[in-house]
Amino acid sequence: MNASHWASSSMIGAARLICVSLNRYEKEFDKVNDVFELQRNLNNCFAYDLVPSPTVITAAVRAARRVNDFPSAVRVFEGVKFKVENKGQYTEYLQELEGLREELGIPLKEVMYPDEK
């Protein structure tokens, strides 16, 4: 086995591990019954150097609305904005999750407070 094969196999394995690890949060958010559990899962999920997938974000926002925690639902999108590498990625997330935001009535902080930078 050459070095490039090992590197690519290792990277694929790491990517699978990360996907499994982050996707477990989707299941965790589905089980959230109170604000404490929501906050704990959000803190753990956003602690990684990676941006959670749109499916994980969807589960997080739905959990926030389920436990009637509107501020956390808005803050999830702030977390995404902070985690992405550039504005283009943030825009892609917003486009992907626009239907969810409309369905659940979740505005963005930058829409609620346009003068704040």
PDB file of N, CA and C in Angstrom, residues 3 10 16 20 22 25 27 29 33 35 51 60 62 65 74-75 85 112 114:
ATOM      1  N   ALA A   3       1.807   5.448   0.100  1.00  0.00           N
ATOM      2  CA  ALA A   3       1.485   6.503   1.063  1.00  0.00           C
ATOM      3  C   ALA A   3       0.217   7.262   0.689  1.00  0.00           C
ATOM      4  N   SER A  10      -7.161   7.004   5.185  1.00  0.00           N
ATOM      5  CA  SER A  10      -7.215   7.608   6.504  1.00  0.00           C
ATOM      6  C   SER A  10      -8.172   8.796   6.521  1.00  0.00           C
ATOM      7  N   ARG A  16     -15.731   9.751   7.743  1.00  0.00           N
ATOM      8  CA  ARG A  16     -16.859   8.920   8.187  1.00  0.00           C
ATOM      9  C   ARG A  16     -17.070   9.057   9.688  1.00  0.00           C
ATOM     10  N   VAL A  20     -20.474  10.471  11.388  1.00  0.00           N
ATOM     11  CA  VAL A  20     -21.207   9.686  12.379  1.00  0.00           C
ATOM     12  C   VAL A  20     -21.306  10.474  13.675  1.00  0.00           C
ATOM     13  N   LEU A  22     -21.104  13.795  14.184  1.00  0.00           N
ATOM     14  CA  LEU A  22     -21.991  14.951  14.097  1.00  0.00           C
ATOM     15  C   LEU A  22     -23.435  14.534  13.857  1.00  0.00           C
ATOM     16  N   TYR A  25     -25.884  13.942  16.680  1.00  0.00           N
ATOM     17  CA  TYR A  25     -26.587  15.079  17.268  1.00  0.00           C
ATOM     18  C   TYR A  25     -27.990  15.223  16.713  1.00  0.00           C
ATOM     19  N   LYS A  27     -30.025  12.833  16.162  1.00  0.00           N
ATOM     20  CA  LYS A  27     -30.824  11.956  17.021  1.00  0.00           C
ATOM     21  C   LYS A  27     -30.965  12.542  18.425  1.00  0.00           C
ATOM     22  N   PHE A  29     -30.934  15.739  19.263  1.00  0.00           N
ATOM     23  CA  PHE A  29     -31.878  16.854  19.225  1.00  0.00           C
ATOM     24  C   PHE A  29     -33.315  16.357  19.116  1.00  0.00           C
ATOM     25  N   ASN A  33     -36.201  17.313  25.441  1.00  0.00           N
ATOM     26  CA  ASN A  33     -37.487  17.591  26.089  1.00  0.00           C
ATOM     27  C   ASN A  33     -37.480  18.857  26.929  1.00  0.00           C
ATOM     28  N   VAL A  35     -35.079  22.774  27.948  1.00  0.00           N
ATOM     29  CA  VAL A  35     -34.082  23.757  27.518  1.00  0.00           C
ATOM     30  C   VAL A  35     -32.676  23.326  27.924  1.00  0.00           C
ATOM     31  N   VAL A  51     -18.643  22.718  10.814  1.00  0.00           N
ATOM     32  CA  VAL A  51     -19.990  23.271  10.810  1.00  0.00           C
ATOM     33  C   VAL A  51     -20.965  22.096  10.757  1.00  0.00           C
ATOM     34  N   ALA A  60     -31.789  20.748  15.404  1.00  0.00           N
ATOM     35  CA  ALA A  60     -31.543  21.668  16.517  1.00  0.00           C
ATOM     36  C   ALA A  60     -32.615  22.752  16.586  1.00  0.00           C
ATOM     37  N   ARG A  62     -35.643  22.688  15.264  1.00  0.00           N
ATOM     38  CA  ARG A  62     -36.937  22.080  15.610  1.00  0.00           C
ATOM     39  C   ARG A  62     -37.005  21.776  17.115  1.00  0.00           C
ATOM     40  N   ARG A  65     -37.675  25.053  18.988  1.00  0.00           N
ATOM     41  CA  ARG A  65     -39.082  25.458  18.892  1.00  0.00           C
ATOM     42  C   ARG A  65     -39.975  24.517  19.706  1.00  0.00           C
ATOM     43  N   VAL A  74     -32.930  31.275  17.109  1.00  0.00           N
ATOM     44  CA  VAL A  74     -32.258  32.357  16.375  1.00  0.00           C
ATOM     45  C   VAL A  74     -30.744  32.209  16.497  1.00  0.00           C
ATOM     46  N   ARG A  75     -30.287  31.870  17.684  1.00  0.00           N
ATOM     47  CA  ARG A  75     -28.844  31.767  17.932  1.00  0.00           C
ATOM     48  C   ARG A  75     -28.186  30.621  17.172  1.00  0.00           C
ATOM     49  N   GLU A  85     -16.593  29.327   6.936  1.00  0.00           N
ATOM     50  CA  GLU A  85     -15.345  29.988   6.552  1.00  0.00           C
ATOM     51  C   GLU A  85     -15.555  31.326   5.865  1.00  0.00           C
ATOM     52  N   MET A 112     -33.535  41.164  12.342  1.00  0.00           N
ATOM     53  CA  MET A 112     -34.177  41.794  13.501  1.00  0.00           C
ATOM     54  C   MET A 112     -33.441  43.055  13.938  1.00  0.00           C
ATOM     55  N   PRO A 114     -30.869  45.215  12.084  1.00  0.00           N
ATOM     56  CA  PRO A 114     -30.047  45.496  10.896  1.00  0.00           C
ATOM     57  C   PRO A 114     -28.897  46.479  11.140  1.00  0.00           C
TER      58      PRO A 114
END
